[in-house]
Amino acid sequence: MKKFLSFTLAGLFGLVSYAQNIDRETVVGRHHPHITTVDTLASLTVGNGHFAATVDATGLQTFPEHYANGVPLGTMSDWGWHSFPNPNGYQPEETLEAIDFGRGHLEPYANQFKQPGRQHDASEWLRKNPHRLHLGCLGFDFTHPAHLSNIYQTLNLWTGKIASEFTYQEKHYHVETVCDAQHDRIAARIQAEQPFRLVLRLPYPTGGHSDDACDWLSDDRHHTDIVAKGRNFVTLRHTLDDTSYDIRLSWTGKGNIEMSKTSRNRFILNSKSKQMEVSCEFIQQSVSGQEEAGNTSYTSAEQAAANYWHHYWTTGGIVDFSRCTDPRAKELERRVVLSQYLMGAQEAGNTPPQETGLTYNSWFGKFHLEMEWWHQAHFALWGHPEILDHTLEWYFQAEPKAREIAQRQGFKGVRWMKMTDPSAAEAPSKVGSFLIWQQPHLIYLAELLRRAGVPNTQTKYLRLVDETADFMQSFVTFDADNDRYILKGCIPAQETLKAHEVVNPPFELNYWLWALQTAQNWHQDRRYQSVIDKLSPLAFNADSLYLAAASATDTYRDIRFTSDHPALLGAYGILPDSRLIDKKVMTKTLDWIWDNWNWNKTWGWDYPMVAMTAARLQQPERAVDALLMDKRTNTYLPNGHNYQDQRLRVYMPGNGGLLTAVAMMCAGWDGSEGKNPGFPADWDVRWEGLRAMP
């Protein structure tokens, strides 16, 4: 059941400041996006964290096909999921492959199978299902975006309202668009020079890996029925196989609704006047047969949105770069402010977010637990730990299945899956099932909540912390010849390495150490001390450069080891200092990576990670350079989205990572000294409401 976030005083715990009386509305207002063309990479979003809708230059979702390969016009929610029929009865057990990693027992993993056959088909079906639904498009009944002109569109970040002006076939239109903060509905106020028609289009899902999730050519595979109707509203039920949800469309003034003659999943709202307020709510639980429920007015949605965003901007952190003389400071502030907005609109829900938020589907709409740190750790550092706490509660729902994974593989505790959905089912994967760096995230994020002063954090999360650490302790292997514990039989964050080859990846080693120490500190005992004391050191070569893994002796000669994430830097950047870290070796490693890494194969969160490493190594100039490095995957679009490539035009871990790095560079970390320790001395950065990292 949907559960909307209630902001509490938890959002105010532990706030610190290096500023006096920042005019927050002015800082935010400097970066309201202004759009003047039909730019498919500049579509704008309204959302409440659980539900979001992205609109085109008309302020509605008029041209979804035209925007499909840009930033699509998604309408997505936490709860909107669908599965295709499974007539062959594929079961998760059919995807298991027992692998011997030399730990004294076989370990069944949910794998992908290349060879044709039932195992291959089962793994492919289970990867695709369930998938997140695009709930529907509400737009004008216009024919082509080429007829648009005189476009002037603004997203007011402070109030969450999009104001759109344009001319269509020589007629002027003005549209205001908001998202209700308490209900999954978008509302619009429309003024035009003539009566107009709106069209509500409901797609069938594609089941595609990365797309807008809109199959407009399968009208016969789903249907929409009118289940209630009044003078100014209609309730529709959209049925797709075993999935159904309701849409309540209401409006002011004279108008009528009719089903399209060409599609049973397309409805036309005919306005009889030049002005109309319209509300479109998507409802998980049926309200069939009821009279008009609740306040569906545009004004109520507008006020709810304004209240949500006012609270969000005034109670969390803020950073003001206006006094910085470096010409890049303005762009950095723009990225920060827009990232804050996108997080509040799309990533404050009941489940961990997917990489592309609530904009469009990637990895079938599923979310990835190794990315949860990048998506949401910043909330605890930017004065909104209650948002992180709310999402982290999902791990209690996932706990039984995580325990099943650990038990079937012969380990204690819980093993957190990588690619999953609200049910916590593990998606088969030739990579994801072997990742381990998502495992300590639960401990790190819970510790951030504790440090932020969220009440009862230890009581609430202690069991999950214990079971997470129990798995970590049982997963290591004792190397008797060298009297040490090692990590093996896994794929590290740098996914170009192979599970059967990997021994002692450096980031994971230091993460294991930090997380076990933290879990032990929660109990104030020594339950994990034997592993802590004898965990392997980080391996480096004769040139004093850290290796991607102790087994990856060709790290600096094989492009496989210098592509993808430079994750070894995370060992001292994401993570604090430890007995495993040699700062001189890490400094040389950072220098080499900076000059030689295959940056065209990196991802959006790699740049904040590099910045955090540089900051801890007391290289603030390089930290700023990393955040603003001129690379394709470090591009931030006019709407603030972190662009990766043609497939991933939206990549929210980059936005979240940017916020985490900036918080750290401003507020510092345990043991850092002085004001803004991650920024150069001549950067006069002012901020409020941020917290230091561990």
XYZ file of C-alpha atoms in Angstrom:
694
model
C 0.000 0.000 0.000
C 1.212 3.460 -0.866
C 2.705 5.363 2.041
C 3.448 9.050 1.671
C 6.357 10.602 3.506
C 5.634 12.767 6.506
C 8.418 15.210 7.204
C 9.351 15.325 10.861
C 11.864 16.994 13.112
C 14.224 14.156 12.209
C 15.073 16.291 9.198
C 16.555 18.896 11.535
C 18.834 16.716 13.651
C 22.514 17.447 13.513
C 22.371 20.401 11.158
C 25.542 22.444 10.941
C 26.375 25.595 9.025
C 29.139 27.688 7.499
C 26.858 30.572 6.572
C 24.528 33.189 7.932
C 21.082 33.775 6.490
C 21.435 32.305 3.016
C 18.508 33.431 0.885
C 17.515 29.930 -0.144
C 14.799 30.964 -2.554
C 17.285 33.148 -4.416
C 19.816 30.300 -4.661
C 17.176 27.920 -5.990
C 15.605 30.546 -8.226
C 18.851 31.166 -10.078
C 18.423 27.766 -11.685
C 14.793 27.480 -12.760
C 15.086 25.696 -16.145
C 13.877 27.806 -19.079
C 13.021 25.929 -22.279
C 12.365 27.723 -25.593
C 12.444 24.891 -28.144
C 11.117 21.380 -28.617
C 14.215 19.808 -27.065
C 13.669 16.112 -26.389
C 16.505 16.121 -23.839
C 15.003 19.035 -21.904
C 11.624 17.672 -20.824
C 10.659 18.635 -17.274
C 9.262 16.647 -14.354
C 6.795 17.238 -11.548
C 6.686 14.665 -8.773
C 6.246 13.921 -5.079
C 9.018 11.352 -4.628
C 6.655 8.370 -5.004
C 5.051 9.370 -8.288
C 6.236 11.609 -11.103
C 5.181 12.772 -14.541
C 7.454 14.254 -17.192
C 6.051 16.693 -19.730
C 7.047 18.117 -23.086
C 7.060 21.725 -24.298
C 3.247 21.877 -24.081
C 3.308 21.358 -20.306
C 1.526 18.033 -20.813
C 2.437 14.704 -22.416
C 1.336 15.536 -25.916
C 4.109 13.975 -28.005
C 5.349 10.803 -26.237
C 6.582 9.152 -29.428
C 8.645 12.199 -30.363
C 10.321 12.271 -26.936
C 10.761 8.486 -26.644
C 14.476 8.547 -27.421
C 15.192 11.697 -25.433
C 14.090 12.188 -21.834
C 10.745 10.355 -22.213
C 7.377 11.536 -20.977
C 7.031 8.982 -18.223
C 4.244 8.682 -15.661
C 5.572 6.262 -13.085
C 5.072 5.301 -9.461
C 6.376 3.058 -6.704
C 3.432 0.718 -7.038
C 2.850 0.490 -10.787
C 4.296 -2.885 -11.861
C 3.219 -5.563 -14.336
C 4.200 -9.064 -15.429
C 3.532 -10.687 -18.772
C 1.708 -14.040 -18.686
C 3.891 -17.009 -17.779
C 2.240 -19.901 -19.637
C 5.420 -21.993 -19.444
C 5.524 -21.686 -15.666
C 9.098 -20.469 -15.332
C 10.361 -20.610 -11.746
C 13.357 -18.924 -10.062
C 14.844 -22.324 -9.199
C 15.343 -22.987 -12.908
C 17.903 -20.191 -13.132
C 20.182 -21.510 -10.399
C 23.673 -22.688 -11.234
C 25.786 -24.304 -8.525
C 29.338 -22.938 -8.555
C 32.343 -24.038 -6.526
C 34.360 -21.023 -5.385
C 36.553 -23.114 -3.109
C 34.721 -22.355 0.123
C 33.995 -25.995 0.876
C 30.478 -26.095 -0.585
C 28.609 -25.436 -3.807
C 26.895 -22.064 -4.087
C 23.763 -21.816 -6.275
C 23.544 -18.443 -8.072
C 20.666 -16.994 -10.097
C 22.516 -16.881 -13.399
C 21.829 -16.037 -17.024
C 22.278 -18.878 -19.480
C 23.633 -18.270 -22.971
C 22.704 -21.608 -24.531
C 19.173 -21.952 -25.936
C 16.817 -23.947 -23.789
C 14.481 -23.721 -20.847
C 17.075 -22.317 -18.423
C 17.870 -19.512 -20.853
C 14.183 -18.773 -21.396
C 13.442 -18.841 -17.663
C 16.271 -16.433 -16.842
C 15.165 -14.025 -19.572
C 11.514 -14.104 -18.461
C 12.442 -13.530 -14.814
C 14.729 -10.621 -15.721
C 11.897 -8.915 -17.606
C 9.170 -9.593 -15.049
C 7.911 -7.787 -13.184
C 8.641 -4.498 -14.934
C 7.652 -0.976 -14.013
C 4.567 0.413 -15.748
C 4.138 3.645 -17.616
C 0.712 4.559 -16.224
C -0.517 6.835 -19.000
C -0.084 10.062 -20.979
C -2.354 13.090 -20.741
C -1.768 15.630 -23.479
C -3.301 17.837 -26.129
C -4.824 16.266 -29.211
C -2.186 17.851 -31.449
C -0.756 16.249 -34.571
C 2.946 17.170 -34.657
C 5.459 19.178 -32.601
C 6.594 20.993 -35.750
C 3.472 23.135 -35.394
C 4.649 24.503 -32.039
C 6.258 27.939 -31.890
C 6.879 30.830 -29.480
C 7.749 28.344 -26.730
C 8.591 29.680 -23.295
C 8.528 27.136 -20.504
C 9.790 27.447 -16.923
C 10.004 24.988 -14.070
C 9.770 26.840 -10.775
C 11.901 24.622 -8.580
C 10.794 26.406 -5.407
C 7.098 25.585 -5.929
C 7.255 22.554 -8.218
C 5.174 24.225 -10.921
C 5.799 24.201 -14.672
C 4.468 27.195 -16.605
C 4.320 26.670 -20.380
C 3.443 29.179 -23.073
C 3.403 28.329 -26.743
C 1.604 28.826 -30.022
C 0.077 25.915 -31.865
C -1.225 26.539 -35.361
C -1.387 30.286 -34.642
C -3.349 29.886 -31.398
C -1.774 30.834 -28.065
C -1.829 28.494 -25.052
C -0.839 28.908 -21.418
C -0.529 25.799 -19.219
C 0.403 25.402 -15.561
C 1.299 21.883 -14.380
C 1.828 20.524 -10.840
C 1.963 17.217 -9.009
C -0.078 16.749 -5.847
C 2.202 16.013 -2.899
C -0.278 13.655 -1.214
C -1.848 11.834 -4.160
C -0.563 10.308 -7.377
C -2.057 12.927 -9.611
C -1.016 15.648 -11.970
C -3.160 18.729 -12.327
C -3.134 21.431 -14.982
C -4.713 24.829 -15.556
C -5.150 25.538 -19.252
C -5.980 28.784 -21.028
C -6.272 28.889 -24.796
C -7.576 31.095 -27.573
C -10.104 28.469 -28.587
C -11.742 25.351 -27.144
C -9.413 22.361 -27.221
C -9.266 18.609 -26.882
C -7.176 16.599 -24.430
C -6.341 12.959 -24.964
C -5.580 10.347 -22.309
C -3.538 7.494 -23.783
C -2.839 4.291 -21.872
C -0.007 2.117 -23.242
C 0.760 -1.565 -22.995
C 4.252 -2.273 -21.589
C 7.088 -3.196 -23.908
C 9.120 -5.321 -21.536
C 12.161 -3.595 -22.971
C 15.454 -3.343 -21.102
C 15.745 0.444 -21.503
C 12.909 2.354 -23.109
C 9.831 4.482 -22.442
C 7.782 1.323 -21.645
C 5.095 2.356 -24.156
C 3.851 -0.153 -26.711
C 1.257 1.821 -28.654
C 0.676 -0.982 -31.194
C -0.781 -3.670 -28.915
C -4.232 -2.253 -28.291
C -5.760 -5.743 -28.306
C -3.647 -6.909 -25.348
C -5.218 -4.584 -22.763
C -8.434 -2.666 -22.230
C -9.807 0.301 -20.328
C -13.352 0.462 -18.988
C -15.472 3.249 -17.543
C -16.416 2.204 -14.012
C -17.895 5.486 -12.738
C -18.948 8.715 -14.386
C -20.310 12.064 -13.332
C -20.856 15.493 -14.822
C -17.230 16.520 -14.377
C -15.342 13.292 -13.752
C -14.827 9.778 -14.999
C -13.143 6.808 -13.337
C -11.449 4.380 -15.686
C -10.040 0.947 -14.977
C -7.017 -0.072 -17.008
C -6.514 -3.845 -17.177
C -3.313 -5.425 -18.457
C -3.273 -9.200 -18.027
C -3.448 -9.736 -14.230
C -2.716 -6.081 -13.414
C -5.261 -3.313 -13.080
C -5.407 0.206 -11.682
C -7.783 3.126 -11.858
C -7.515 6.586 -13.350
C -9.765 9.355 -12.101
C -9.983 12.191 -14.592
C -11.845 15.293 -13.436
C -12.267 18.769 -14.867
C -13.948 22.132 -14.366
C -16.374 23.826 -16.691
C -18.215 22.395 -19.623
C -16.693 19.347 -21.205
C -17.386 15.745 -22.049
C -15.394 12.527 -22.189
C -15.570 9.963 -24.968
C -13.677 6.846 -25.948
C -11.636 7.187 -29.089
C -13.056 5.471 -32.151
C -9.620 4.081 -32.968
C -8.535 2.663 -29.593
C -10.190 1.198 -26.507
C -7.326 2.629 -24.431
C -7.616 6.211 -25.618
C -10.084 8.781 -24.271
C -10.862 12.276 -25.503
C -11.819 15.135 -23.176
C -13.567 17.827 -25.183
C -13.430 21.273 -23.626
C -16.377 23.512 -24.490
C -14.589 26.653 -23.321
C -11.190 28.310 -23.601
C -10.262 27.581 -19.996
C -10.189 24.366 -18.030
C -8.637 22.912 -14.905
C -8.007 19.194 -15.194
C -6.857 16.579 -12.694
C -5.602 13.082 -13.575
C -5.072 10.740 -10.637
C -3.662 7.218 -10.879
C -5.000 4.950 -8.161
C -3.565 1.643 -7.012
C -6.716 0.548 -5.183
C -10.053 0.728 -6.933
C -12.560 3.467 -6.174
C -15.087 1.921 -8.526
C -18.646 3.008 -7.949
C -17.816 5.856 -5.579
C -18.817 9.442 -6.124
C -16.125 12.000 -6.674
C -13.651 11.419 -3.829
C -11.562 14.062 -2.144
C -10.444 17.401 -3.451
C -9.495 17.064 -7.108
C -9.082 20.770 -7.825
C -6.037 22.271 -9.458
C -5.726 24.734 -6.576
C -5.458 21.990 -3.962
C -2.725 20.230 -5.950
C -0.917 23.509 -6.528
C -0.954 24.310 -2.810
C 0.093 20.793 -1.793
C 3.009 20.933 -4.219
C 4.065 24.373 -2.989
C 3.947 23.181 0.638
C 5.981 20.078 -0.159
C 8.697 21.982 -1.962
C 8.809 24.853 0.527
C 9.399 22.361 3.324
C 11.939 20.431 1.273
C 14.002 23.519 0.410
C 13.805 25.219 3.810
C 14.516 22.280 6.124
C 17.321 20.541 4.240
C 20.784 21.638 3.215
C 21.640 24.433 0.811
C 24.911 25.507 -0.807
C 25.535 28.998 -2.162
C 28.405 29.384 -4.659
C 27.631 32.992 -5.603
C 30.709 34.400 -3.855
C 33.099 32.085 -5.691
C 35.153 33.804 -8.379
C 35.903 30.628 -10.335
C 33.711 30.849 -13.468
C 32.789 27.164 -13.089
C 31.073 27.761 -9.759
C 27.794 28.807 -11.365
C 27.574 25.556 -13.314
C 28.385 23.518 -10.221
C 25.635 25.294 -8.291
C 23.197 24.625 -11.148
C 23.979 20.928 -11.070
C 23.597 20.797 -7.301
C 20.252 22.614 -7.176
C 18.730 20.658 -10.060
C 19.968 17.396 -8.564
C 18.279 18.291 -5.279
C 15.030 18.876 -7.149
C 15.225 15.621 -9.102
C 15.907 13.662 -5.925
C 12.902 15.183 -4.174
C 10.645 14.644 -7.178
C 11.649 11.109 -8.150
C 13.699 9.385 -5.442
C 11.884 9.837 -2.123
C 9.638 6.807 -2.351
C 8.746 3.534 -0.677
C 11.395 1.474 -2.479
C 14.945 2.065 -3.650
C 14.898 3.988 -6.960
C 15.812 2.659 -10.359
C 18.736 4.195 -12.243
C 16.403 6.292 -14.389
C 14.143 7.274 -11.505
C 10.475 7.684 -12.384
C 11.259 9.002 -15.874
C 11.613 5.841 -17.947
C 12.650 2.226 -17.621
C 16.178 0.897 -17.422
C 16.926 -2.720 -16.553
C 13.177 -3.320 -16.996
C 12.315 -0.754 -14.330
C 14.000 -2.785 -11.619
C 16.195 -1.154 -8.996
C 19.750 -2.075 -8.074
C 20.761 -2.299 -4.443
C 24.424 -1.572 -5.131
C 23.236 1.833 -6.348
C 21.114 2.588 -3.276
C 24.096 4.313 -1.622
C 24.463 6.613 -4.615
C 20.767 7.291 -4.926
C 20.016 8.146 -1.308
C 22.997 8.463 1.047
C 22.956 12.196 0.337
C 19.555 12.605 2.019
C 21.150 11.971 5.412
C 23.923 14.481 4.647
C 21.592 17.182 3.272
C 19.231 17.389 6.229
C 16.603 14.893 5.065
C 17.440 11.642 6.876
C 13.724 10.936 7.196
C 13.577 10.304 3.436
C 16.403 7.777 3.602
C 14.828 6.169 6.681
C 11.522 5.826 4.867
C 13.042 4.029 1.872
C 15.387 1.903 3.978
C 12.352 0.337 5.648
C 11.880 -1.667 2.431
C 14.823 -3.834 3.496
C 12.599 -5.397 6.170
C 10.310 -6.582 3.384
C 13.315 -7.921 1.459
C 14.849 -9.648 4.492
C 13.209 -13.104 4.086
C 14.350 -13.472 0.481
C 17.811 -12.150 1.317
C 18.034 -14.826 4.016
C 16.997 -17.489 1.510
C 19.824 -16.438 -0.821
C 22.407 -16.669 1.960
C 21.129 -20.036 3.176
C 21.032 -21.685 -0.240
C 24.630 -20.578 -0.833
C 25.764 -21.889 2.540
C 26.239 -18.603 4.400
C 24.831 -17.092 7.552
C 22.680 -13.996 7.815
C 21.216 -12.240 4.787
C 22.737 -11.652 1.362
C 21.215 -8.595 -0.248
C 20.305 -9.119 -3.871
C 21.471 -6.781 -6.621
C 18.762 -6.356 -9.274
C 15.260 -6.591 -7.858
C 11.731 -5.178 -7.594
C 9.278 -4.336 -4.766
C 8.749 -8.039 -4.030
C 12.531 -8.444 -3.468
C 12.778 -11.196 -6.080
C 16.339 -11.711 -7.294
C 16.676 -11.103 -11.021
C 19.017 -13.619 -12.673
C 22.238 -12.028 -13.883
C 25.652 -13.131 -15.085
C 27.087 -10.130 -13.203
C 24.622 -8.886 -10.605
C 24.252 -12.165 -8.723
C 27.993 -12.145 -8.009
C 28.327 -8.556 -6.791
C 28.981 -8.002 -3.093
C 29.469 -4.279 -2.590
C 25.734 -3.774 -2.038
C 26.057 -5.889 1.109
C 27.617 -3.277 3.461
C 25.347 -0.476 2.183
C 22.639 -1.324 4.718
C 25.134 -0.837 7.556
C 26.516 2.397 6.074
C 23.084 3.915 5.488
C 21.785 2.900 8.911
C 24.900 4.434 10.451
C 24.198 7.689 8.590
C 20.730 7.710 10.136
C 22.183 7.115 13.588
C 24.713 9.924 13.127
C 21.919 12.213 11.949
C 20.090 11.674 15.217
C 17.062 9.876 13.810
C 15.304 8.476 16.907
C 15.477 4.748 17.635
C 17.710 3.986 14.665
C 19.709 1.317 16.476
C 16.629 -0.344 17.928
C 14.933 -0.322 14.550
C 17.774 -1.545 12.343
C 19.876 -3.618 14.743
C 18.637 -6.976 13.490
C 19.279 -6.085 9.850
C 22.736 -4.752 10.705
C 23.521 -7.980 12.584
C 22.342 -10.262 9.819
C 24.125 -8.217 7.179
C 27.384 -8.448 9.124
C 26.865 -12.150 9.867
C 26.841 -12.832 6.141
C 29.962 -10.736 5.660
C 31.816 -12.665 8.334
C 30.789 -16.029 6.897
C 31.580 -14.986 3.315
C 35.301 -14.382 3.879
C 37.702 -17.303 3.480
C 40.586 -17.964 5.847
C 43.911 -18.264 4.047
C 45.846 -20.414 6.503
C 49.128 -20.173 4.575
C 49.185 -16.417 5.051
C 47.179 -16.234 8.288
C 44.609 -13.847 6.830
C 41.029 -13.603 5.589
C 40.433 -13.023 1.894
C 37.535 -12.064 -0.332
C 37.102 -14.215 -3.413
C 34.431 -15.704 -5.655
C 32.768 -12.364 -6.378
C 32.576 -9.544 -8.898
C 33.685 -6.176 -7.506
C 32.185 -2.793 -8.287
C 34.474 -2.670 -11.319
C 32.374 -5.138 -13.258
C 34.970 -5.939 -15.921
C 36.539 -8.458 -13.512
C 35.424 -12.091 -13.423
C 34.075 -13.830 -10.332
C 36.128 -17.019 -10.636
C 39.377 -15.015 -10.891
C 38.897 -12.279 -8.297
C 40.773 -12.249 -5.013
C 40.767 -9.241 -2.675
C 39.284 -6.292 -4.561
C 40.470 -3.196 -2.618
C 37.227 -1.243 -2.259
C 35.326 -4.275 -1.029
C 38.099 -5.168 1.422
C 38.040 -1.781 3.116
C 34.235 -1.744 3.009
C 34.191 -5.132 4.761
C 36.524 -3.770 7.434
C 34.577 -0.546 7.991
C 31.157 -2.232 8.027
C 32.190 -4.997 10.433
C 33.782 -2.446 12.758
C 30.619 -0.329 12.610
C 28.324 -3.280 13.269
C 30.506 -4.257 16.190
C 30.389 -0.716 17.572
C 26.588 -0.844 17.544
C 26.876 -3.695 20.042
C 29.999 -2.431 21.780
C 31.481 -5.916 21.682
C 34.080 -7.856 19.654
C 31.929 -10.363 17.743
C 33.653 -9.768 14.391
C 37.115 -9.000 15.729
C 38.864 -12.077 14.343
C 38.004 -11.071 10.773
C 38.696 -7.409 11.470
C 42.164 -8.202 12.791
C 43.177 -10.501 9.966
C 41.504 -9.039 6.893
C 43.967 -8.897 3.992
C 45.864 -5.708 3.147
C 45.168 -3.947 -0.146
C 47.456 -5.228 -2.874
C 49.688 -2.899 -4.900
C 52.359 -3.452 -7.539
C 56.061 -2.647 -7.742
C 55.219 0.895 -8.868
C 53.213 1.457 -5.664
C 49.885 1.494 -7.502
C 46.861 -0.266 -6.044
C 45.611 -3.205 -8.080
C 41.998 -3.631 -9.170
C 42.256 -6.886 -7.197
C 45.197 -8.782 -5.763
C 44.602 -11.285 -8.557
C 44.592 -8.544 -11.236
C 48.358 -8.236 -11.575
C 47.950 -6.751 -15.073
C 45.814 -3.869 -13.824
C 47.935 -1.216 -15.557
C 48.634 -3.180 -18.752
C 45.229 -4.629 -19.628
C 42.438 -2.261 -20.754
C 39.910 -4.589 -19.118
C 41.218 -3.404 -15.760
C 41.295 0.297 -16.690
C 37.724 0.525 -17.981
C 34.400 0.795 -16.192
C 34.511 2.224 -12.640
C 37.888 3.145 -11.114
C 36.382 1.564 -8.010
C 39.659 1.034 -6.197
C 39.606 4.781 -5.442
C 36.437 4.233 -3.423
C 38.495 2.446 -0.792
C 39.637 5.888 0.381
C 37.002 8.370 -0.727
C 33.647 6.771 -0.233
C 35.244 5.130 2.806
C 37.355 6.719 5.527
C 40.930 5.982 6.470
C 41.795 2.605 7.972
C 44.810 0.458 8.728
C 44.468 -0.963 5.200
C 45.070 2.384 3.463
C 48.477 3.710 2.450
C 47.892 7.342 1.464
C 51.087 7.565 -0.583
C 50.057 4.564 -2.639
C 46.531 5.957 -3.033
C 47.945 9.325 -4.158
C 50.084 7.678 -6.837
C 47.108 5.563 -7.891
C 44.896 8.619 -8.232
C 47.573 10.371 -10.303
C 47.826 7.420 -12.688
C 44.084 7.014 -13.034
C 43.624 10.733 -13.660
C 46.082 10.662 -16.554
C 45.460 7.234 -18.049
C 42.018 5.828 -17.253
C 39.678 4.909 -20.095
C 37.283 7.734 -19.200
C 34.967 6.964 -22.117
C 34.002 3.785 -20.253
C 33.111 5.432 -16.951
C 29.750 6.237 -15.327
C 28.222 9.332 -13.777
C 28.990 8.435 -10.175
C 32.671 7.875 -10.923
C 33.366 11.624 -10.968
C 31.999 12.275 -7.458
C 33.894 9.210 -6.264
C 37.151 10.604 -7.662
C 36.330 13.975 -6.060
C 35.861 12.349 -2.649
C 39.191 10.536 -2.943
C 40.935 13.755 -3.970
C 39.343 15.622 -1.066
C 40.514 13.082 1.513
C 44.004 13.231 -0.028
C 43.964 17.023 0.488
C 43.764 17.808 -3.216
C 40.753 20.164 -3.293
C 41.571 21.639 -6.713
C 41.465 18.172 -8.217
C 38.225 17.426 -6.353
C 36.544 20.354 -8.109
C 38.105 19.373 -11.428
C 36.675 15.876 -11.014
C 33.147 17.147 -10.412
C 33.351 19.280 -13.562
C 35.455 17.007 -15.781
C 34.466 17.490 -19.413
C 33.393 13.948 -20.276
C 30.242 12.598 -21.908
C 29.125 10.682 -18.829
C 29.597 13.801 -16.694
C 27.150 15.830 -18.780
C 24.206 17.514 -17.028
C 21.269 18.413 -19.262
C 19.171 21.607 -19.007
C 16.727 19.741 -16.742
C 19.581 18.576 -14.500
C 19.681 14.952 -15.604
C 23.072 13.266 -15.768
C 23.390 12.077 -19.380
C 25.381 8.893 -20.039
C 24.773 7.765 -23.595
C 22.002 7.126 -26.106
C 20.609 4.343 -23.924
C 20.852 6.122 -20.548
C 19.854 9.722 -21.147
C 18.969 9.857 -17.450
C 21.240 8.471 -14.728
C 20.209 9.364 -11.199
C 23.174 7.813 -9.320
C 25.281 10.560 -10.884
C 23.004 13.226 -9.394
C 22.984 11.570 -5.989
C 26.732 11.073 -6.029
C 27.267 14.736 -6.862
C 25.232 15.778 -3.817
C 27.122 13.378 -1.547
C 30.495 14.643 -2.757
C 29.531 18.309 -2.373
C 28.236 17.702 1.157
C 31.522 16.042 2.040
C 33.601 18.807 0.440
C 31.663 21.421 2.421
C 30.985 19.791 5.803
C 33.990 17.511 5.767
C 34.453 14.042 7.190
C 35.539 12.529 10.474
C 38.942 13.998 11.272
C 38.916 16.720 8.602
C 39.861 20.223 9.617
C 38.812 23.723 8.668
C 36.080 25.276 6.583
C 35.090 23.598 3.316
C 37.965 21.080 3.453
C 37.189 19.650 0.015
C 37.225 23.008 -1.803
C 40.224 25.200 -2.691
C 40.921 28.004 -0.228
C 39.825 30.667 -2.723
C 36.365 29.112 -3.145
C 34.096 31.103 -0.811
C 31.401 28.453 -0.495
C 28.563 29.210 1.913
C 26.237 26.491 3.122
C 23.706 25.425 5.713
C 22.245 22.176 6.958
C 24.910 19.701 5.819
C 26.523 16.901 7.804
C 30.005 15.436 7.744
C 30.661 12.006 6.255
C 32.261 9.197 8.249
